[in-house]
Tab-separated table of C-alpha atoms in Angstrom:
chain	number	residue	atom	x	y	z
H	1	UNK	CA	3.746	-27.483	-187.153
H	2	UNK	CA	6.918	-27.454	-189.271
H	3	UNK	CA	8.768	-25.645	-186.470
H	4	UNK	CA	7.738	-28.322	-183.963
H	5	UNK	CA	8.917	-31.066	-186.321
H	6	UNK	CA	12.233	-29.268	-186.805
H	7	UNK	CA	12.688	-28.984	-183.038
H	8	UNK	CA	11.836	-32.662	-182.571
H	9	UNK	CA	14.401	-33.646	-185.220
H	10	UNK	CA	17.110	-32.009	-183.117
H	11	UNK	CA	16.306	-34.172	-180.085
H	12	UNK	CA	18.957	-36.799	-179.467
H	13	UNK	CA	18.364	-39.998	-177.543
H	14	UNK	CA	20.971	-40.538	-174.837
H	15	UNK	CA	21.538	-43.064	-172.089
H	16	UNK	CA	21.150	-40.296	-169.523
H	17	UNK	CA	17.634	-39.476	-170.698
H	18	UNK	CA	16.578	-43.107	-171.004
H	19	UNK	CA	17.906	-43.911	-167.546
H	20	UNK	CA	15.971	-41.119	-165.832
H	21	UNK	CA	12.833	-42.028	-167.762
H	22	UNK	CA	13.307	-45.635	-166.679
H	23	UNK	CA	13.708	-44.613	-163.022
H	24	UNK	CA	10.792	-42.177	-163.040
H	25	UNK	CA	8.549	-44.618	-164.919
H	26	UNK	CA	9.439	-47.470	-162.555
H	27	UNK	CA	8.607	-45.367	-159.507
H	28	UNK	CA	5.568	-43.544	-160.898
H	29	UNK	CA	4.021	-46.789	-162.159
H	30	UNK	CA	4.170	-48.323	-158.680
H	31	UNK	CA	2.585	-45.217	-157.152
H	32	UNK	CA	-0.236	-45.019	-159.703
H	33	UNK	CA	-0.999	-48.749	-159.451
H	34	UNK	CA	-0.988	-48.468	-155.658
H	35	UNK	CA	-3.501	-45.600	-155.844
H	36	UNK	CA	-5.654	-47.611	-158.247
H	37	UNK	CA	-5.768	-50.546	-155.815
H	38	UNK	CA	-6.540	-48.225	-152.921
H	39	UNK	CA	-9.523	-46.538	-154.572
H	40	UNK	CA	-10.854	-49.714	-156.202
H	41	UNK	CA	-10.206	-52.321	-153.500
H	42	UNK	CA	-9.795	-50.181	-150.387
H	43	UNK	CA	-6.182	-51.136	-149.649
H	44	UNK	CA	-2.774	-50.049	-150.857
H	45	UNK	CA	-0.731	-52.615	-152.773
H	46	UNK	CA	2.872	-52.064	-153.800
H	47	UNK	CA	3.505	-53.979	-157.021
H	48	UNK	CA	7.281	-53.851	-157.217
H	49	UNK	CA	9.803	-55.918	-159.159
H	50	UNK	CA	12.856	-55.220	-157.016
H	51	UNK	CA	14.260	-56.242	-153.652
H	52	UNK	CA	15.388	-52.721	-152.804
H	53	UNK	CA	13.187	-49.717	-153.465
H	54	UNK	CA	9.733	-49.235	-155.002
H	55	UNK	CA	10.583	-50.005	-158.624
H	56	UNK	CA	8.685	-51.855	-161.349
H	57	UNK	CA	10.857	-52.388	-164.419
H	58	UNK	CA	7.880	-52.976	-166.747
H	59	UNK	CA	6.761	-49.385	-166.286
H	60	UNK	CA	10.361	-48.188	-166.557
H	61	UNK	CA	10.900	-49.926	-169.880
H	62	UNK	CA	7.506	-48.650	-171.024
H	63	UNK	CA	8.431	-45.019	-170.295
H	64	UNK	CA	11.795	-45.347	-172.052
H	65	UNK	CA	10.190	-47.116	-175.008
H	66	UNK	CA	7.487	-44.480	-175.357
H	67	UNK	CA	10.145	-41.761	-175.392
H	68	UNK	CA	12.158	-43.450	-178.137
H	69	UNK	CA	9.017	-43.926	-180.230
H	70	UNK	CA	7.974	-40.328	-179.724
H	71	UNK	CA	11.332	-39.035	-180.950
H	72	UNK	CA	11.338	-41.360	-183.978
H	73	UNK	CA	7.658	-41.076	-184.898
H	74	UNK	CA	6.813	-37.521	-183.816
H	75	UNK	CA	6.226	-36.453	-187.437
H	76	UNK	CA	4.116	-39.514	-188.259
H	77	UNK	CA	0.350	-39.899	-188.262
H	78	UNK	CA	-1.198	-39.896	-184.772
H	79	UNK	CA	-3.064	-43.117	-185.462
H	80	UNK	CA	0.194	-44.834	-186.409
H	81	UNK	CA	1.762	-43.554	-183.188
H	82	UNK	CA	-1.179	-44.923	-181.203
H	83	UNK	CA	-0.741	-48.308	-182.878
H	84	UNK	CA	2.990	-48.386	-182.104
H	85	UNK	CA	2.340	-47.534	-178.458
H	86	UNK	CA	-0.166	-50.384	-178.317
H	87	UNK	CA	2.453	-52.735	-179.772
H	88	UNK	CA	5.079	-51.617	-177.233
H	89	UNK	CA	2.786	-52.299	-174.276
H	90	UNK	CA	1.602	-55.557	-175.802
H	91	UNK	CA	5.186	-56.749	-176.383
H	92	UNK	CA	6.425	-55.848	-172.892
H	93	UNK	CA	3.561	-57.686	-171.198
H	94	UNK	CA	3.769	-60.661	-173.538
H	95	UNK	CA	7.512	-61.137	-173.029
H	96	UNK	CA	7.168	-60.611	-169.278
H	97	UNK	CA	4.365	-63.173	-169.100
H	98	UNK	CA	6.340	-65.767	-171.060
H	99	UNK	CA	9.477	-65.276	-168.934
H	100	UNK	CA	7.502	-65.665	-165.718
H	101	UNK	CA	5.563	-68.741	-166.830
H	102	UNK	CA	8.193	-70.722	-168.671
H	103	UNK	CA	11.246	-69.469	-166.784
H	104	UNK	CA	9.886	-69.393	-163.239
H	105	UNK	CA	6.527	-71.225	-163.442
H	106	UNK	CA	4.901	-68.123	-161.971
H	107	UNK	CA	2.344	-65.478	-162.816
H	108	UNK	CA	2.319	-61.834	-161.709
H	109	UNK	CA	-0.879	-60.664	-163.440
H	110	UNK	CA	-3.857	-62.349	-165.025
H	111	UNK	CA	-6.134	-60.996	-167.758
H	112	UNK	CA	-8.086	-64.200	-168.333
H	113	UNK	CA	-11.328	-62.406	-167.466
H	114	UNK	CA	-10.680	-59.797	-170.178
H	115	UNK	CA	-12.200	-59.987	-173.648
H	116	UNK	CA	-9.778	-61.285	-176.314
H	117	UNK	CA	-6.900	-62.181	-174.020
H	118	UNK	CA	-3.941	-64.461	-174.736
H	119	UNK	CA	-2.920	-66.814	-171.909
H	120	UNK	CA	-3.840	-64.034	-169.477
H	121	UNK	CA	-0.617	-62.169	-170.396
H	122	UNK	CA	-2.171	-59.631	-172.737
H	123	UNK	CA	-5.662	-58.546	-173.709
H	124	UNK	CA	-7.342	-56.174	-176.131
H	125	UNK	CA	-8.414	-53.960	-173.242
H	126	UNK	CA	-4.913	-53.542	-171.807
H	127	UNK	CA	-3.301	-53.181	-175.237
H	128	UNK	CA	-5.625	-50.270	-176.062
H	129	UNK	CA	-4.944	-48.784	-172.631
H	130	UNK	CA	-1.203	-48.861	-173.365
H	131	UNK	CA	-1.955	-46.988	-176.583
H	132	UNK	CA	-3.754	-44.220	-174.703
H	133	UNK	CA	-0.996	-44.031	-172.095
H	134	UNK	CA	1.600	-43.701	-174.853
H	135	UNK	CA	-0.452	-41.023	-176.592
H	136	UNK	CA	-0.715	-39.086	-173.332
H	137	UNK	CA	3.048	-39.443	-172.898
H	138	UNK	CA	3.560	-38.062	-176.408
H	139	UNK	CA	1.347	-35.079	-175.586
H	140	UNK	CA	3.493	-34.182	-172.555
H	141	UNK	CA	6.775	-35.132	-174.274
H	142	UNK	CA	7.869	-31.515	-175.045
H	143	UNK	CA	7.596	-30.633	-171.351
H	144	UNK	CA	9.339	-33.870	-170.397
H	145	UNK	CA	12.145	-33.046	-172.827
H	146	UNK	CA	12.683	-29.673	-171.145
H	147	UNK	CA	13.011	-31.378	-167.762
H	148	UNK	CA	15.430	-33.957	-169.183
H	149	UNK	CA	17.608	-31.217	-170.662
H	150	UNK	CA	17.928	-29.638	-167.228
H	151	UNK	CA	19.130	-33.022	-165.939
H	152	UNK	CA	22.159	-33.107	-168.253
H	153	UNK	CA	24.473	-31.232	-165.884
H	154	UNK	CA	27.540	-32.899	-164.371
H	155	UNK	CA	25.790	-33.433	-161.032
H	156	UNK	CA	22.934	-35.316	-162.668
H	157	UNK	CA	25.422	-37.370	-164.685
H	158	UNK	CA	27.265	-38.431	-161.526
H	159	UNK	CA	23.943	-39.318	-159.890
H	160	UNK	CA	22.975	-41.289	-163.006
H	161	UNK	CA	26.158	-43.365	-162.961
H	162	UNK	CA	25.932	-44.026	-159.223
H	163	UNK	CA	22.295	-45.059	-159.455
H	164	UNK	CA	23.103	-47.221	-162.473
H	165	UNK	CA	25.491	-49.258	-160.332
H	166	UNK	CA	22.890	-49.442	-157.568
H	167	UNK	CA	20.172	-50.631	-159.947
H	168	UNK	CA	22.438	-53.257	-161.528
H	169	UNK	CA	23.215	-54.711	-158.089
H	170	UNK	CA	19.560	-54.357	-157.114
H	171	UNK	CA	18.207	-56.311	-160.059
H	172	UNK	CA	20.957	-58.924	-159.981
H	173	UNK	CA	20.093	-59.579	-156.341
H	174	UNK	CA	16.392	-59.517	-157.204
H	175	UNK	CA	16.895	-62.074	-159.959
H	176	UNK	CA	18.853	-64.415	-157.687
H	177	UNK	CA	16.268	-64.066	-154.905
H	178	UNK	CA	13.381	-64.843	-157.274
H	179	UNK	CA	15.194	-67.864	-158.683
H	180	UNK	CA	15.880	-69.178	-155.168
H	181	UNK	CA	12.231	-68.558	-154.278
H	182	UNK	CA	11.262	-70.727	-157.204
H	183	UNK	CA	13.856	-73.383	-156.332
H	184	UNK	CA	12.670	-73.584	-152.724
H	185	UNK	CA	9.131	-74.038	-153.973
H	186	UNK	CA	10.283	-77.081	-155.934
H	187	UNK	CA	12.409	-78.353	-153.012
H	188	UNK	CA	15.764	-77.584	-154.609
H	189	UNK	CA	18.265	-76.962	-151.775
H	190	UNK	CA	20.853	-74.176	-151.716
H	191	UNK	CA	24.053	-75.194	-153.467
H	192	UNK	CA	26.507	-72.820	-151.767
H	193	UNK	CA	26.978	-70.307	-148.947
H	194	UNK	CA	25.655	-67.402	-151.024
H	195	UNK	CA	22.400	-69.204	-151.806
H	196	UNK	CA	22.056	-70.088	-148.115
H	197	UNK	CA	22.430	-66.379	-147.321
H	198	UNK	CA	19.726	-65.550	-149.859
H	199	UNK	CA	17.416	-68.175	-148.347
H	200	UNK	CA	17.865	-66.725	-144.863
H	201	UNK	CA	17.616	-63.061	-145.843
H	202	UNK	CA	14.894	-63.260	-148.487
H	203	UNK	CA	12.810	-66.219	-147.374
H	204	UNK	CA	9.399	-67.279	-148.680
H	205	UNK	CA	7.509	-64.974	-146.319
H	206	UNK	CA	9.543	-61.959	-147.362
H	207	UNK	CA	9.196	-62.770	-151.055
H	208	UNK	CA	5.444	-63.427	-150.963
H	209	UNK	CA	4.903	-60.138	-149.117
H	210	UNK	CA	7.263	-58.223	-151.385
H	211	UNK	CA	5.830	-59.632	-154.614
H	212	UNK	CA	2.233	-59.731	-153.419
H	213	UNK	CA	0.677	-60.369	-156.849
H	214	UNK	CA	2.988	-63.228	-157.819
H	215	UNK	CA	1.892	-66.839	-157.519
H	216	UNK	CA	3.149	-70.263	-158.586
H	217	UNK	CA	1.210	-71.879	-161.381
H	218	UNK	CA	1.007	-75.281	-159.703
């Protein structure tokens, strides 16, 4: 046990590691949620939060957050770790729900049918589930760390920086497209040539198909 703790204390948190965890978590979360919908409802649904590529940033931030907590709390009590993982998931969903409702007047998920939920953003059931997911992540963390160490070569660093630029452009464009989607819903016309381009390229049909779980609150 003491040897494992000593090894964990030598682990350093770097942007490179967090970026790849973010990318893998964003992609893997979409795949797993798609499989869940397929086996439960009989059809595949791609729950993405990006214009380009199958990425969901909530899962990406969750994976990166779980990693940071594992490194910091690896020597702490397992029950405390479980609680922290619950808090991470709870916080991500709560903030995401507030941003969608009060920033965009939209909703992307709804837990109102869950026991002890708050505004449909978070619920006891999903908070506990986040705790178990984080605990499972912690269990596989040593193997994940070995993979991440192999991705510290110069080639992986170049790929990381190139993909970082791509993801920044991707999510900036995604943000603008979502805002214009909201503005069109409330009959706010495009104010310039760029917004007109966004309206033509990413119209309401495209956006409603791309973000299939999202809906306007009114």
